mmCIF file of C-alpha atoms in Angstrom:
data_model
loop_
_atom_site.group_PDB
_atom_site.id
_atom_site.type_symbol
_atom_site.label_atom_id
_atom_site.label_comp_id
_atom_site.label_asym_id
_atom_site.label_seq_id
_atom_site.Cartn_x
_atom_site.Cartn_y
_atom_site.Cartn_z
ATOM 1 C CA UNK A 19 -26.711 26.365 24.165
ATOM 2 C CA UNK A 20 -29.172 24.202 26.126
ATOM 3 C CA UNK A 21 -32.888 24.869 26.510
ATOM 4 C CA UNK A 22 -34.379 26.388 29.673
ATOM 5 C CA UNK A 23 -33.186 24.609 32.844
ATOM 6 C CA UNK A 24 -34.697 21.198 33.512
ATOM 7 C CA UNK A 25 -33.959 18.930 36.468
ATOM 8 C CA UNK A 26 -32.497 16.133 34.365
ATOM 9 C CA UNK A 27 -31.967 13.779 37.267
ATOM 10 C CA UNK A 28 -35.621 14.072 38.265
ATOM 11 C CA UNK A 29 -36.695 13.685 34.632
ATOM 12 C CA UNK A 30 -34.634 10.541 34.175
ATOM 13 C CA UNK A 31 -35.880 9.066 37.444
ATOM 14 C CA UNK A 32 -39.388 9.442 36.024
ATOM 15 C CA UNK A 33 -38.268 7.774 32.788
ATOM 16 C CA UNK A 34 -36.886 4.806 34.723
ATOM 17 C CA UNK A 35 -40.071 4.502 36.764
ATOM 18 C CA UNK A 36 -42.253 4.632 33.653
ATOM 19 C CA UNK A 37 -40.175 2.041 31.835
ATOM 20 C CA UNK A 38 -40.342 -0.321 34.806
ATOM 21 C CA UNK A 39 -44.120 -0.070 34.910
ATOM 22 C CA UNK A 40 -44.187 -1.846 31.568
ATOM 23 C CA UNK A 41 -43.135 -5.344 30.581
ATOM 24 C CA UNK A 42 -40.289 -6.907 32.518
ATOM 25 C CA UNK A 43 -37.297 -6.537 30.177
ATOM 26 C CA UNK A 44 -34.175 -6.822 32.340
ATOM 27 C CA UNK A 45 -31.773 -5.696 29.610
ATOM 28 C CA UNK A 46 -33.813 -2.503 29.054
ATOM 29 C CA UNK A 47 -34.149 -1.855 32.770
ATOM 30 C CA UNK A 48 -30.389 -2.229 33.220
ATOM 31 C CA UNK A 49 -29.833 0.145 30.285
ATOM 32 C CA UNK A 50 -32.008 2.990 31.583
ATOM 33 C CA UNK A 51 -30.428 2.643 35.020
ATOM 34 C CA UNK A 52 -26.923 2.777 33.533
ATOM 35 C CA UNK A 53 -27.763 5.787 31.359
ATOM 36 C CA UNK A 54 -27.043 9.356 32.465
ATOM 37 C CA UNK A 55 -28.984 12.360 31.125
ATOM 38 C CA UNK A 56 -26.467 15.043 30.171
ATOM 39 C CA UNK A 57 -28.251 17.981 28.562
ATOM 40 C CA UNK A 58 -31.264 18.985 26.500
ATOM 41 C CA UNK A 59 -30.011 20.769 23.413
ATOM 42 C CA UNK A 60 -31.954 21.684 20.277
ATOM 43 C CA UNK A 61 -34.933 19.609 21.393
ATOM 44 C CA UNK A 62 -32.655 16.597 21.853
ATOM 45 C CA UNK A 63 -31.994 14.795 25.120
ATOM 46 C CA UNK A 64 -28.371 13.725 25.155
ATOM 47 C CA UNK A 65 -27.949 10.480 27.074
ATOM 48 C CA UNK A 66 -24.513 9.263 28.044
ATOM 49 C CA UNK A 67 -22.965 6.022 29.211
ATOM 50 C CA UNK A 68 -19.672 5.582 30.952
ATOM 51 C CA UNK A 69 -17.199 3.489 28.919
ATOM 52 C CA UNK A 70 -17.826 0.567 31.259
ATOM 53 C CA UNK A 71 -21.594 0.800 30.678
ATOM 54 C CA UNK A 72 -21.572 1.629 26.974
ATOM 55 C CA UNK A 73 -22.523 -1.977 26.213
ATOM 56 C CA UNK A 74 -26.000 -1.204 27.570
ATOM 57 C CA UNK A 75 -26.653 1.621 25.091
ATOM 58 C CA UNK A 76 -27.862 -0.584 22.243
ATOM 59 C CA UNK A 77 -30.794 -1.798 24.328
ATOM 60 C CA UNK A 78 -32.321 1.697 24.264
ATOM 61 C CA UNK A 79 -32.532 1.683 20.480
ATOM 62 C CA UNK A 80 -33.616 -1.891 19.852
ATOM 63 C CA UNK A 81 -36.952 -2.288 18.027
ATOM 64 C CA UNK A 82 -39.712 -2.129 20.595
ATOM 65 C CA UNK A 83 -37.482 -0.750 23.330
ATOM 66 C CA UNK A 84 -36.870 2.570 21.586
ATOM 67 C CA UNK A 85 -40.559 3.396 21.425
ATOM 68 C CA UNK A 86 -40.974 2.608 25.104
ATOM 69 C CA UNK A 87 -38.083 4.900 26.065
ATOM 70 C CA UNK A 88 -39.201 7.736 23.774
ATOM 71 C CA UNK A 89 -42.726 7.690 25.197
ATOM 72 C CA UNK A 90 -41.336 7.657 28.731
ATOM 73 C CA UNK A 91 -39.128 10.663 27.934
ATOM 74 C CA UNK A 92 -42.029 12.560 26.388
ATOM 75 C CA UNK A 93 -44.222 11.882 29.428
ATOM 76 C CA UNK A 94 -41.490 13.045 31.822
ATOM 77 C CA UNK A 95 -40.476 16.121 29.823
ATOM 78 C CA UNK A 96 -43.976 17.162 28.819
ATOM 79 C CA UNK A 97 -42.910 17.459 25.198
ATOM 80 C CA UNK A 98 -41.403 15.364 22.448
ATOM 81 C CA UNK A 99 -37.618 15.142 22.543
ATOM 82 C CA UNK A 100 -35.214 13.383 20.250
ATOM 83 C CA UNK A 101 -32.818 10.952 21.905
ATOM 84 C CA UNK A 102 -29.083 10.953 21.218
ATOM 85 C CA UNK A 103 -26.698 8.458 22.815
ATOM 86 C CA UNK A 104 -22.983 9.031 23.367
ATOM 87 C CA UNK A 105 -20.073 7.406 25.151
ATOM 88 C CA UNK A 106 -19.261 9.476 28.228
ATOM 89 C CA UNK A 107 -21.577 10.594 31.001
ATOM 90 C CA UNK A 108 -20.864 14.311 31.440
ATOM 91 C CA UNK A 109 -20.941 17.629 29.583
ATOM 92 C CA UNK A 110 -17.246 17.423 28.755
ATOM 93 C CA UNK A 111 -17.867 14.175 26.885
ATOM 94 C CA UNK A 112 -20.702 15.821 24.952
ATOM 95 C CA UNK A 113 -18.517 18.799 24.002
ATOM 96 C CA UNK A 114 -15.757 16.447 22.841
ATOM 97 C CA UNK A 115 -18.300 14.499 20.811
ATOM 98 C CA UNK A 116 -19.574 17.670 19.113
ATOM 99 C CA UNK A 117 -16.029 18.764 18.361
ATOM 100 C CA UNK A 118 -15.217 15.418 16.748
ATOM 101 C CA UNK A 119 -18.431 15.584 14.738
ATOM 102 C CA UNK A 120 -17.654 19.123 13.548
ATOM 103 C CA UNK A 121 -14.109 18.140 12.636
ATOM 104 C CA UNK A 122 -15.413 15.201 10.617
ATOM 105 C CA UNK A 123 -17.939 17.455 8.867
ATOM 106 C CA UNK A 124 -15.223 19.999 8.048
ATOM 107 C CA UNK A 125 -12.998 17.269 6.640
ATOM 108 C CA UNK A 126 -15.858 15.917 4.537
ATOM 109 C CA UNK A 127 -16.558 19.391 3.186
ATOM 110 C CA UNK A 128 -12.883 19.896 2.381
ATOM 111 C CA UNK A 129 -12.731 16.567 0.544
ATOM 112 C CA UNK A 130 -15.828 17.570 -1.439
ATOM 113 C CA UNK A 131 -14.302 20.938 -2.352
ATOM 114 C CA UNK A 132 -11.074 19.288 -3.470
ATOM 115 C CA UNK A 133 -13.019 16.740 -5.531
ATOM 116 C CA UNK A 134 -14.951 19.505 -7.279
ATOM 117 C CA UNK A 135 -11.716 21.390 -7.862
ATOM 118 C CA UNK A 136 -10.083 18.289 -9.315
ATOM 119 C CA UNK A 137 -13.019 17.733 -11.657
ATOM 120 C CA UNK A 138 -12.733 21.344 -12.856
ATOM 121 C CA UNK A 139 -8.994 20.911 -13.336
ATOM 122 C CA UNK A 140 -9.469 17.664 -15.239
ATOM 123 C CA UNK A 141 -12.052 19.330 -17.485
ATOM 124 C CA UNK A 142 -9.602 22.136 -18.263
ATOM 125 C CA UNK A 143 -6.903 19.628 -19.206
ATOM 126 C CA UNK A 144 -9.401 17.784 -21.397
ATOM 127 C CA UNK A 145 -10.184 21.017 -23.219
ATOM 128 C CA UNK A 146 -6.456 21.520 -23.799
ATOM 129 C CA UNK A 147 -6.136 17.988 -25.174
ATOM 130 C CA UNK A 148 -8.997 18.631 -27.573
ATOM 131 C CA UNK A 149 -7.448 21.931 -28.636
ATOM 132 C CA UNK A 150 -4.111 20.226 -29.275
ATOM 133 C CA UNK A 151 -5.887 17.672 -31.450
ATOM 134 C CA UNK A 152 -7.624 20.357 -33.513
ATOM 135 C CA UNK A 153 -4.314 22.148 -33.881
ATOM 136 C CA UNK A 154 -2.730 19.025 -35.347
ATOM 137 C CA UNK A 155 -5.291 18.762 -38.130
ATOM 138 C CA UNK A 156 -4.731 22.417 -39.019
ATOM 139 C CA UNK A 157 -1.032 21.826 -39.773
ATOM 140 C CA UNK A 158 -0.187 21.532 -43.458
ATOM 141 C CA UNK A 159 2.048 18.549 -44.266
ATOM 142 C CA UNK A 160 1.494 17.133 -40.805
ATOM 143 C CA UNK A 161 2.492 13.632 -41.958
ATOM 144 C CA UNK A 162 6.039 14.818 -42.738
ATOM 145 C CA UNK A 163 8.932 15.534 -40.393
ATOM 146 C CA UNK A 164 8.738 19.287 -40.977
ATOM 147 C CA UNK A 165 5.005 19.203 -40.303
ATOM 148 C CA UNK A 166 5.682 17.420 -37.017
ATOM 149 C CA UNK A 167 8.167 20.110 -36.070
ATOM 150 C CA UNK A 168 5.741 22.917 -36.919
ATOM 151 C CA UNK A 169 3.089 21.210 -34.870
ATOM 152 C CA UNK A 170 5.304 20.907 -31.788
ATOM 153 C CA UNK A 171 6.442 24.526 -32.165
ATOM 154 C CA UNK A 172 2.789 25.593 -31.899
ATOM 155 C CA UNK A 173 1.538 23.030 -29.401
ATOM 156 C CA UNK A 174 4.305 23.091 -26.804
ATOM 157 C CA UNK A 175 4.022 26.803 -25.868
ATOM 158 C CA UNK A 176 0.239 26.400 -25.581
ATOM 159 C CA UNK A 177 0.641 23.421 -23.265
ATOM 160 C CA UNK A 178 3.225 25.247 -21.154
ATOM 161 C CA UNK A 179 1.035 28.324 -20.744
ATOM 162 C CA UNK A 180 -1.965 26.196 -19.828
ATOM 163 C CA UNK A 181 -0.015 24.087 -17.345
ATOM 164 C CA UNK A 182 1.309 27.189 -15.608
ATOM 165 C CA UNK A 183 -2.179 28.664 -15.381
ATOM 166 C CA UNK A 184 -3.800 25.482 -14.089
ATOM 167 C CA UNK A 185 -1.088 24.849 -11.521
ATOM 168 C CA UNK A 186 -1.474 28.384 -10.186
ATOM 169 C CA UNK A 187 -5.239 27.903 -9.936
ATOM 170 C CA UNK A 188 -5.039 24.484 -8.241
ATOM 171 C CA UNK A 189 -1.580 24.067 -6.679
ATOM 172 C CA UNK A 190 -2.823 21.275 -4.400
ATOM 173 C CA UNK A 191 -3.718 19.085 -7.411
ATOM 174 C CA UNK A 192 -0.130 18.236 -8.352
ATOM 175 C CA UNK A 193 -0.906 14.564 -9.044
ATOM 176 C CA UNK A 194 -3.789 15.547 -11.323
ATOM 177 C CA UNK A 195 -1.580 17.910 -13.297
ATOM 178 C CA UNK A 196 1.098 15.254 -13.789
ATOM 179 C CA UNK A 197 -1.430 12.670 -14.970
ATOM 180 C CA UNK A 198 -3.200 15.039 -17.333
ATOM 181 C CA UNK A 199 0.037 16.447 -18.780
ATOM 182 C CA UNK A 200 1.154 12.936 -19.632
ATOM 183 C CA UNK A 201 -2.217 12.310 -21.254
ATOM 184 C CA UNK A 202 -1.696 15.338 -23.470
ATOM 185 C CA UNK A 203 1.696 13.962 -24.502
ATOM 186 C CA UNK A 204 0.040 10.615 -25.228
ATOM 187 C CA UNK A 205 -2.565 12.359 -27.382
ATOM 188 C CA UNK A 206 0.163 14.136 -29.380
ATOM 189 C CA UNK A 207 2.037 10.861 -29.760
ATOM 190 C CA UNK A 208 -1.033 9.034 -31.056
ATOM 191 C CA UNK A 209 -1.724 11.819 -33.543
ATOM 192 C CA UNK A 210 1.791 12.365 -34.845
ATOM 193 C CA UNK A 211 3.417 8.984 -34.325
ATOM 194 C CA UNK A 212 6.249 10.638 -32.397
ATOM 195 C CA UNK A 213 7.438 8.804 -29.260
ATOM 196 C CA UNK A 214 5.923 10.222 -26.097
ATOM 197 C CA UNK A 215 9.351 10.437 -24.468
ATOM 198 C CA UNK A 216 10.650 12.657 -27.263
ATOM 199 C CA UNK A 217 7.620 14.942 -26.981
ATOM 200 C CA UNK A 218 8.080 15.204 -23.208
ATOM 201 C CA UNK A 219 11.787 15.910 -23.654
ATOM 202 C CA UNK A 220 11.112 18.753 -26.108
ATOM 203 C CA UNK A 221 8.528 20.108 -23.744
ATOM 204 C CA UNK A 222 10.906 20.123 -20.785
ATOM 205 C CA UNK A 223 13.589 21.787 -22.911
ATOM 206 C CA UNK A 224 11.131 24.508 -23.853
ATOM 207 C CA UNK A 225 10.000 25.050 -20.248
ATOM 208 C CA UNK A 226 13.598 25.138 -19.049
ATOM 209 C CA UNK A 227 14.567 27.663 -21.741
ATOM 210 C CA UNK A 228 11.697 29.913 -20.668
ATOM 211 C CA UNK A 229 12.855 29.787 -17.047
ATOM 212 C CA UNK A 230 16.431 30.641 -18.025
ATOM 213 C CA UNK A 231 15.369 33.208 -20.623
#
């Protein structure tokens, strides 16, 4: 919603006149003449430029020029207003600009939420990896073949239950789950000396048997 009605064309004509009373700066004069006031919203004067005139916009915000324009706006409006420049010289352009800005903000927020979710998922996988390591050292005769087998019999169901739970909690993080599952297999391999491929194979056999069972 905009503030109470203001004759923007009259206001901007006063801005142009005030600016031209100052130093002769042709680039600035051309810029204020090319600019179009669109709306005052949230104490901000939205100023637009047609695509053909957008090249003039930078002159309003150059050091020295910006202060001149801001003071001219304040004098014309009778209060301090922020200045926001956009490409497009009508309300439709301003609405499109706001929509693009909101879409970008929503996407940024979504990316942030996903990143936080991925960190939480990664932490949960790390806890599983640490639990699997502790489990290994609790196995009697773990250096022997039978000890290896006992270890896998205990570890694999735990991994499968955890994977199912984490995937249900964060189904969009499929790549994270794959990476972290392989890291767990690598941890088991480094502890037991068993090839990672064999561990993964036994794991898939177990998961498949549970699905068919």
